[in-house]
Short mmCIF file of C-alpha atoms in Angstrom, two decimals:
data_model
loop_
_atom_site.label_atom_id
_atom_site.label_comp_id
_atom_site.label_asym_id
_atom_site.label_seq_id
_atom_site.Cartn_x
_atom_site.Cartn_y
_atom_site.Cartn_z
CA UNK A 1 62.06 22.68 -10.85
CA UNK A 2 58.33 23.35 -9.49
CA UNK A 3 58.05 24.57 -6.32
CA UNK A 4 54.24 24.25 -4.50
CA UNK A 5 53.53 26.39 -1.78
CA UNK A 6 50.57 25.89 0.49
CA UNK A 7 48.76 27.75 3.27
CA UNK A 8 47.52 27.62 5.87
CA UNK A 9 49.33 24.46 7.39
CA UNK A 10 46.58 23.84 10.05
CA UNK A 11 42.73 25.18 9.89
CA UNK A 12 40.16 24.41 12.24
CA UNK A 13 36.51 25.05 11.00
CA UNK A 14 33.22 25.03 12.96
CA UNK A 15 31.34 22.14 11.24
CA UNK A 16 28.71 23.55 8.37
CA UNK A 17 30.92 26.18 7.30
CA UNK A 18 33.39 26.44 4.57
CA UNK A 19 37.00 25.96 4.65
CA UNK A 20 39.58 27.43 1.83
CA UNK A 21 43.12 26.07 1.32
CA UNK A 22 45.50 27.80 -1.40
CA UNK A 23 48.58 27.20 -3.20
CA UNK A 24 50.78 29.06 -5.34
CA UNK A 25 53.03 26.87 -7.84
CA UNK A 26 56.32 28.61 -9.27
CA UNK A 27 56.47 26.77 -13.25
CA UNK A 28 54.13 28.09 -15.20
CA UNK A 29 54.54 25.12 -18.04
CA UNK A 30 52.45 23.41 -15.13
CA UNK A 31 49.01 22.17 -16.54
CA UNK A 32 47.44 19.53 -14.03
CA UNK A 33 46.73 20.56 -10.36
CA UNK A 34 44.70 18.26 -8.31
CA UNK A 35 44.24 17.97 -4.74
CA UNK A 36 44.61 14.48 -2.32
CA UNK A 37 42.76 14.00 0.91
CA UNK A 38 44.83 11.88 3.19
CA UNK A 39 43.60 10.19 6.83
CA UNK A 40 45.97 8.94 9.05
CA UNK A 41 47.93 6.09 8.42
CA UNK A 42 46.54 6.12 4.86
CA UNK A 43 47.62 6.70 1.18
CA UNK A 44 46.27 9.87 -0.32
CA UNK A 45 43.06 10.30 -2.06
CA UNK A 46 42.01 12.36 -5.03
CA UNK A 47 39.21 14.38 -4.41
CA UNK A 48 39.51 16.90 -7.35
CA UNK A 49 41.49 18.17 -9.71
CA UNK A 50 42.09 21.07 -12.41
CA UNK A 51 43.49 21.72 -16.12
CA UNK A 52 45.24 24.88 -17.29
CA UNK A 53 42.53 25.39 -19.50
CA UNK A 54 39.59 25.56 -16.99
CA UNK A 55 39.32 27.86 -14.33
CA UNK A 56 36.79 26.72 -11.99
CA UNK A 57 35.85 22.92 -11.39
CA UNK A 58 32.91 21.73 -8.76
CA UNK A 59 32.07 18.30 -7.57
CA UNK A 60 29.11 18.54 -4.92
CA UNK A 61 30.69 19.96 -1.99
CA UNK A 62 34.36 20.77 -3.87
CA UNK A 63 35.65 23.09 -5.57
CA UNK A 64 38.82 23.94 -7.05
CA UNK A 65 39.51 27.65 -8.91
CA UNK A 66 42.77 28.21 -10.56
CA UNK A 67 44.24 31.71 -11.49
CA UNK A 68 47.17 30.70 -14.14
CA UNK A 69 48.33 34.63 -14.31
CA UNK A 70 48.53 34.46 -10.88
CA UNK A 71 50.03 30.45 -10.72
CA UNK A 72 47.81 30.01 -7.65
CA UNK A 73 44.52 27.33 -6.98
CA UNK A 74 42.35 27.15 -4.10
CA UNK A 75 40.65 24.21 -2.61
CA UNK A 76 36.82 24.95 -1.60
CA UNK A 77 34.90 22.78 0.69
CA UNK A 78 31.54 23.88 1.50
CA UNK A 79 29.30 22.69 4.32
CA UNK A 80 32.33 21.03 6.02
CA UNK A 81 30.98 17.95 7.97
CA UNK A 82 33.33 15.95 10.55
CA UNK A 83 34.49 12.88 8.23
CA UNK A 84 36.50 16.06 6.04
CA UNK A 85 38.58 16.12 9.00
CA UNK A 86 42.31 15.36 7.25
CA UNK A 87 45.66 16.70 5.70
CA UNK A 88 45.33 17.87 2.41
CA UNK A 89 47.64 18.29 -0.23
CA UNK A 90 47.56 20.18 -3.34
CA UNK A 91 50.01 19.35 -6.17
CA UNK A 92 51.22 20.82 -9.10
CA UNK A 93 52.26 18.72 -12.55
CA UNK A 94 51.77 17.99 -15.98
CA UNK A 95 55.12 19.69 -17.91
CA UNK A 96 55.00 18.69 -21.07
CA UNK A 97 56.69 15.45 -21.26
CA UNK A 98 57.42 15.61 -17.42
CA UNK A 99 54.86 13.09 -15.37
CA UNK A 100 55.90 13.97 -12.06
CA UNK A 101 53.74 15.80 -9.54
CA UNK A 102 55.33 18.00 -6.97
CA UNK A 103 53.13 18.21 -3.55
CA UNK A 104 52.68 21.38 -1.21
CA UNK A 105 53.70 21.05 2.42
CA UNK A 106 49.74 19.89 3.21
CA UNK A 107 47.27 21.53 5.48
CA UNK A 108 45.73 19.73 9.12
CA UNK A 109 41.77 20.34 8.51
CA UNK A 110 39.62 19.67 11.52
CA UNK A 111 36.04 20.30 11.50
CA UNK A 112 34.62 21.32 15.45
CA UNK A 113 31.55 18.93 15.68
CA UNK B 1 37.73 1.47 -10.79
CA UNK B 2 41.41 2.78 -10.47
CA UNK B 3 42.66 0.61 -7.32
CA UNK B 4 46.44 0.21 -6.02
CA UNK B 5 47.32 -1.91 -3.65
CA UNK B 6 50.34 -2.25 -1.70
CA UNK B 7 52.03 -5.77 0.83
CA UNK B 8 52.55 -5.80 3.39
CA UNK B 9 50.90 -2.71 4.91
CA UNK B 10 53.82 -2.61 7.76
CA UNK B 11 57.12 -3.85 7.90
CA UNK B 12 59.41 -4.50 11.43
CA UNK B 13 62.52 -5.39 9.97
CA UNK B 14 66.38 -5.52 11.69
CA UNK B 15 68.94 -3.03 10.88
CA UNK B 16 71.20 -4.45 7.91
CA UNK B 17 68.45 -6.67 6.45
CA UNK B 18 66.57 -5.42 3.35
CA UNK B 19 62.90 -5.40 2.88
CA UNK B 20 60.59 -5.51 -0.70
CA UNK B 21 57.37 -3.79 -0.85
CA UNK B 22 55.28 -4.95 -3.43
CA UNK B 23 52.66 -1.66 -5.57
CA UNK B 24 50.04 -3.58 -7.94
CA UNK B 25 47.62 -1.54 -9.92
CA UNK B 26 44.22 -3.86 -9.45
CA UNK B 27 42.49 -3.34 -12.49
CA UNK B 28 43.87 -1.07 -14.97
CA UNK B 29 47.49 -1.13 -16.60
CA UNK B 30 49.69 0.51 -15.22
CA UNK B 31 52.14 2.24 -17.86
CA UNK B 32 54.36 4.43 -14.81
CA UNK B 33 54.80 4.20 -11.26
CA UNK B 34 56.01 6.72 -8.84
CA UNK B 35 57.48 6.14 -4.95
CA UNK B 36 57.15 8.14 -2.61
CA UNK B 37 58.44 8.78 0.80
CA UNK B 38 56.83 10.28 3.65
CA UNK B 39 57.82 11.43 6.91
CA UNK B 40 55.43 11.95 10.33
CA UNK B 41 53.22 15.21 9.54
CA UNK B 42 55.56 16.36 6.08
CA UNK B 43 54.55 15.96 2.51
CA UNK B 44 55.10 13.01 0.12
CA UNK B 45 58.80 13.34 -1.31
CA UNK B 46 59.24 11.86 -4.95
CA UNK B 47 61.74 9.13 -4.56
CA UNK B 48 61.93 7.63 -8.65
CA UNK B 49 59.49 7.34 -11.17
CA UNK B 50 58.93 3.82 -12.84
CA UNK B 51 58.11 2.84 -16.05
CA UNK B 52 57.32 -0.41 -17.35
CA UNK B 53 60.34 -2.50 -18.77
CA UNK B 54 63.08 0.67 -18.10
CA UNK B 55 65.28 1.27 -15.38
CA UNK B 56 63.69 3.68 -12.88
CA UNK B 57 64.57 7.84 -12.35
CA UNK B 58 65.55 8.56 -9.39
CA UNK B 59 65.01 11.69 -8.04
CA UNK B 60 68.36 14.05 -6.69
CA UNK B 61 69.85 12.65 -3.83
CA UNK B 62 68.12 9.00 -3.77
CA UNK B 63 70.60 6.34 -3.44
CA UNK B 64 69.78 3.73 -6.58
CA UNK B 65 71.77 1.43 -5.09
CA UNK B 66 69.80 1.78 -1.56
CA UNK B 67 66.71 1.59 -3.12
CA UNK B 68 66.09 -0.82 -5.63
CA UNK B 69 62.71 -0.80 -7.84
CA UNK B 70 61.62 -2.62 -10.72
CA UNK B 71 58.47 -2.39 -12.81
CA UNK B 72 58.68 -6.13 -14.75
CA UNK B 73 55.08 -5.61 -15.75
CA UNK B 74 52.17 -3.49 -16.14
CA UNK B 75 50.53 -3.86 -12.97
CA UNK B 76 53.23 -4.73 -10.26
CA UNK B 77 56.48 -2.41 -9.42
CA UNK B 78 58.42 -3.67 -6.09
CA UNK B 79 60.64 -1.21 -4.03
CA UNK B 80 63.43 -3.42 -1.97
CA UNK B 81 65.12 -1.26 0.69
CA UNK B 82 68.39 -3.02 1.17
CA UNK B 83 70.58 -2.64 4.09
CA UNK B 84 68.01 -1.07 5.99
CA UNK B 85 69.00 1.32 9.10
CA UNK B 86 66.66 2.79 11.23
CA UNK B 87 66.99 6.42 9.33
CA UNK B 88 64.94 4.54 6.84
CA UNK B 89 61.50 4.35 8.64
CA UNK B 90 59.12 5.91 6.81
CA UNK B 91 55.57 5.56 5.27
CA UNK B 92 56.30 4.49 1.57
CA UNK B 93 53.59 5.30 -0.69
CA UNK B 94 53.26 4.40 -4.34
CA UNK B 95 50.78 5.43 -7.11
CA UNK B 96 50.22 4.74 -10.26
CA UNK B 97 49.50 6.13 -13.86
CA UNK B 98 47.74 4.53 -16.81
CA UNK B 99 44.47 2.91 -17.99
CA UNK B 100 42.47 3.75 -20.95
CA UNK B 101 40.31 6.86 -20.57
CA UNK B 102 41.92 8.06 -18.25
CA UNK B 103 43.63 11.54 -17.46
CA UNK B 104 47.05 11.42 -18.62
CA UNK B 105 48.85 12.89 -15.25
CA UNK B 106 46.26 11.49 -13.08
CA UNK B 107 48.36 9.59 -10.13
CA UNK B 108 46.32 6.76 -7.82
CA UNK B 109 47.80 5.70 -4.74
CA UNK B 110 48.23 2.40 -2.66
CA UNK B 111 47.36 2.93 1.29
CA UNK B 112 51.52 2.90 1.56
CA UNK B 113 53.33 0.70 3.69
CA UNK B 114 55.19 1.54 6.88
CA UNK B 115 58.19 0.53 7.49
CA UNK B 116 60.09 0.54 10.98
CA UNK B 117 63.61 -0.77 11.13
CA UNK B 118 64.93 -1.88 14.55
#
């Protein structure tokens, strides 16, 4: 089955700066990898997320960049601000005929005011 | 657009007892259903996948008979944990998949529901 692997598991950033979070995902029938923001005591969130057949995605402050040869995708925030304090998880999915998504480990985000 | 709810939010229930938690996707149809399970500060373990009108898939090493789910319609899946002991407090989350337009693996998710057994 897939296996997601995520680093780093905790990342504290100084607030305006950017902060990177990457995965590596071991199928490589995997087509859909999108990325959750979750606050305490809440469900996750989709913030972005990224098709085999594109390689770089942006929504305002987001980005998302997947290397297929290299099965890994990177989360980009820029201009971090204190409310993108969170966990965030990157998944991996989208097998042909398989729906499930399988989640990395998640990484603590906390922006220094 | 795209909201899943989930009641109750928290659960106190009494070892041996079983508890339902009701996932309803607001306004869009809701073709599959996933539950998940989530312990303090891990990731979101796949418990079964859902679809509309079929028995659920459970993932390796879920008890079926422990945890019961049915999806009778496009918009509402329960989860009832039966026989609850305390090893089963956890944040359960579901999400969704479905509605016209949109991506085909794209999974929303209810706030989850936490459940403490006593």
């Amino acid at each position: 089955g897939e296996n997601v692997e995520q680093h780093p598991s905790t990342l504290s950033v100084q607030e305006g700066d950017s902060a990177v979070i990457k995965c590596t995902y071991s199928d490589s029938a995997s087509n859909y990898f999108p990325w959750y923001k979750q606050e305490l005591g809440k469900g996750p969130q989709l913030i972005i997320d990224i098709r085999s057949n594109v390689g770089e995605k942006k929504d305002q402050r987001i980005a998302v960049t997947l290397n297929k040869t290299a099965k890994h995708f990177s989360l980009h925030i820029t201009e971090t601000q204190p409310e993108d304090s969170a966990v965030y998880f990157c998944a991996a999915g989208g097998r042909f005929g398989n729906e499930k998504l399988t989640f990395g480990t998640g990484t603590r985000l906390t922006i220094i005011p | 657009g795209a909201v899943v709810s989930q009641h109750p939010s928290w659960v106190i229930c009494k070892s041996g007892t079983s508890v339902k938690i009701e996932c309803r996707s607001l306004d869009f149809q809701a073709t599959t259903m996933f539950w998940y399970r989530q312990f303090p500060k891990q990731s979101l373990m796949l418990m079964a996948t859902s679809n509309e009108g079929s028995k659920a898939t459970y993932e390796q090493g879920v008890e079926k008979d422990k945890f019961l789910i049915n999806h009778a319609s496009l918009t509402l899946s329960t989860l009832t944990v039966t026989s609850a002991h305390p090893e089963d407090s956890s944040f359960y989350i579901c999400s969704a998949r479905g509605g016209g337009g949109s991506n085909f693996y794209e999974q929303y998710f209810g706030p989850g529901t936490r459940l403490t057994v006593t």
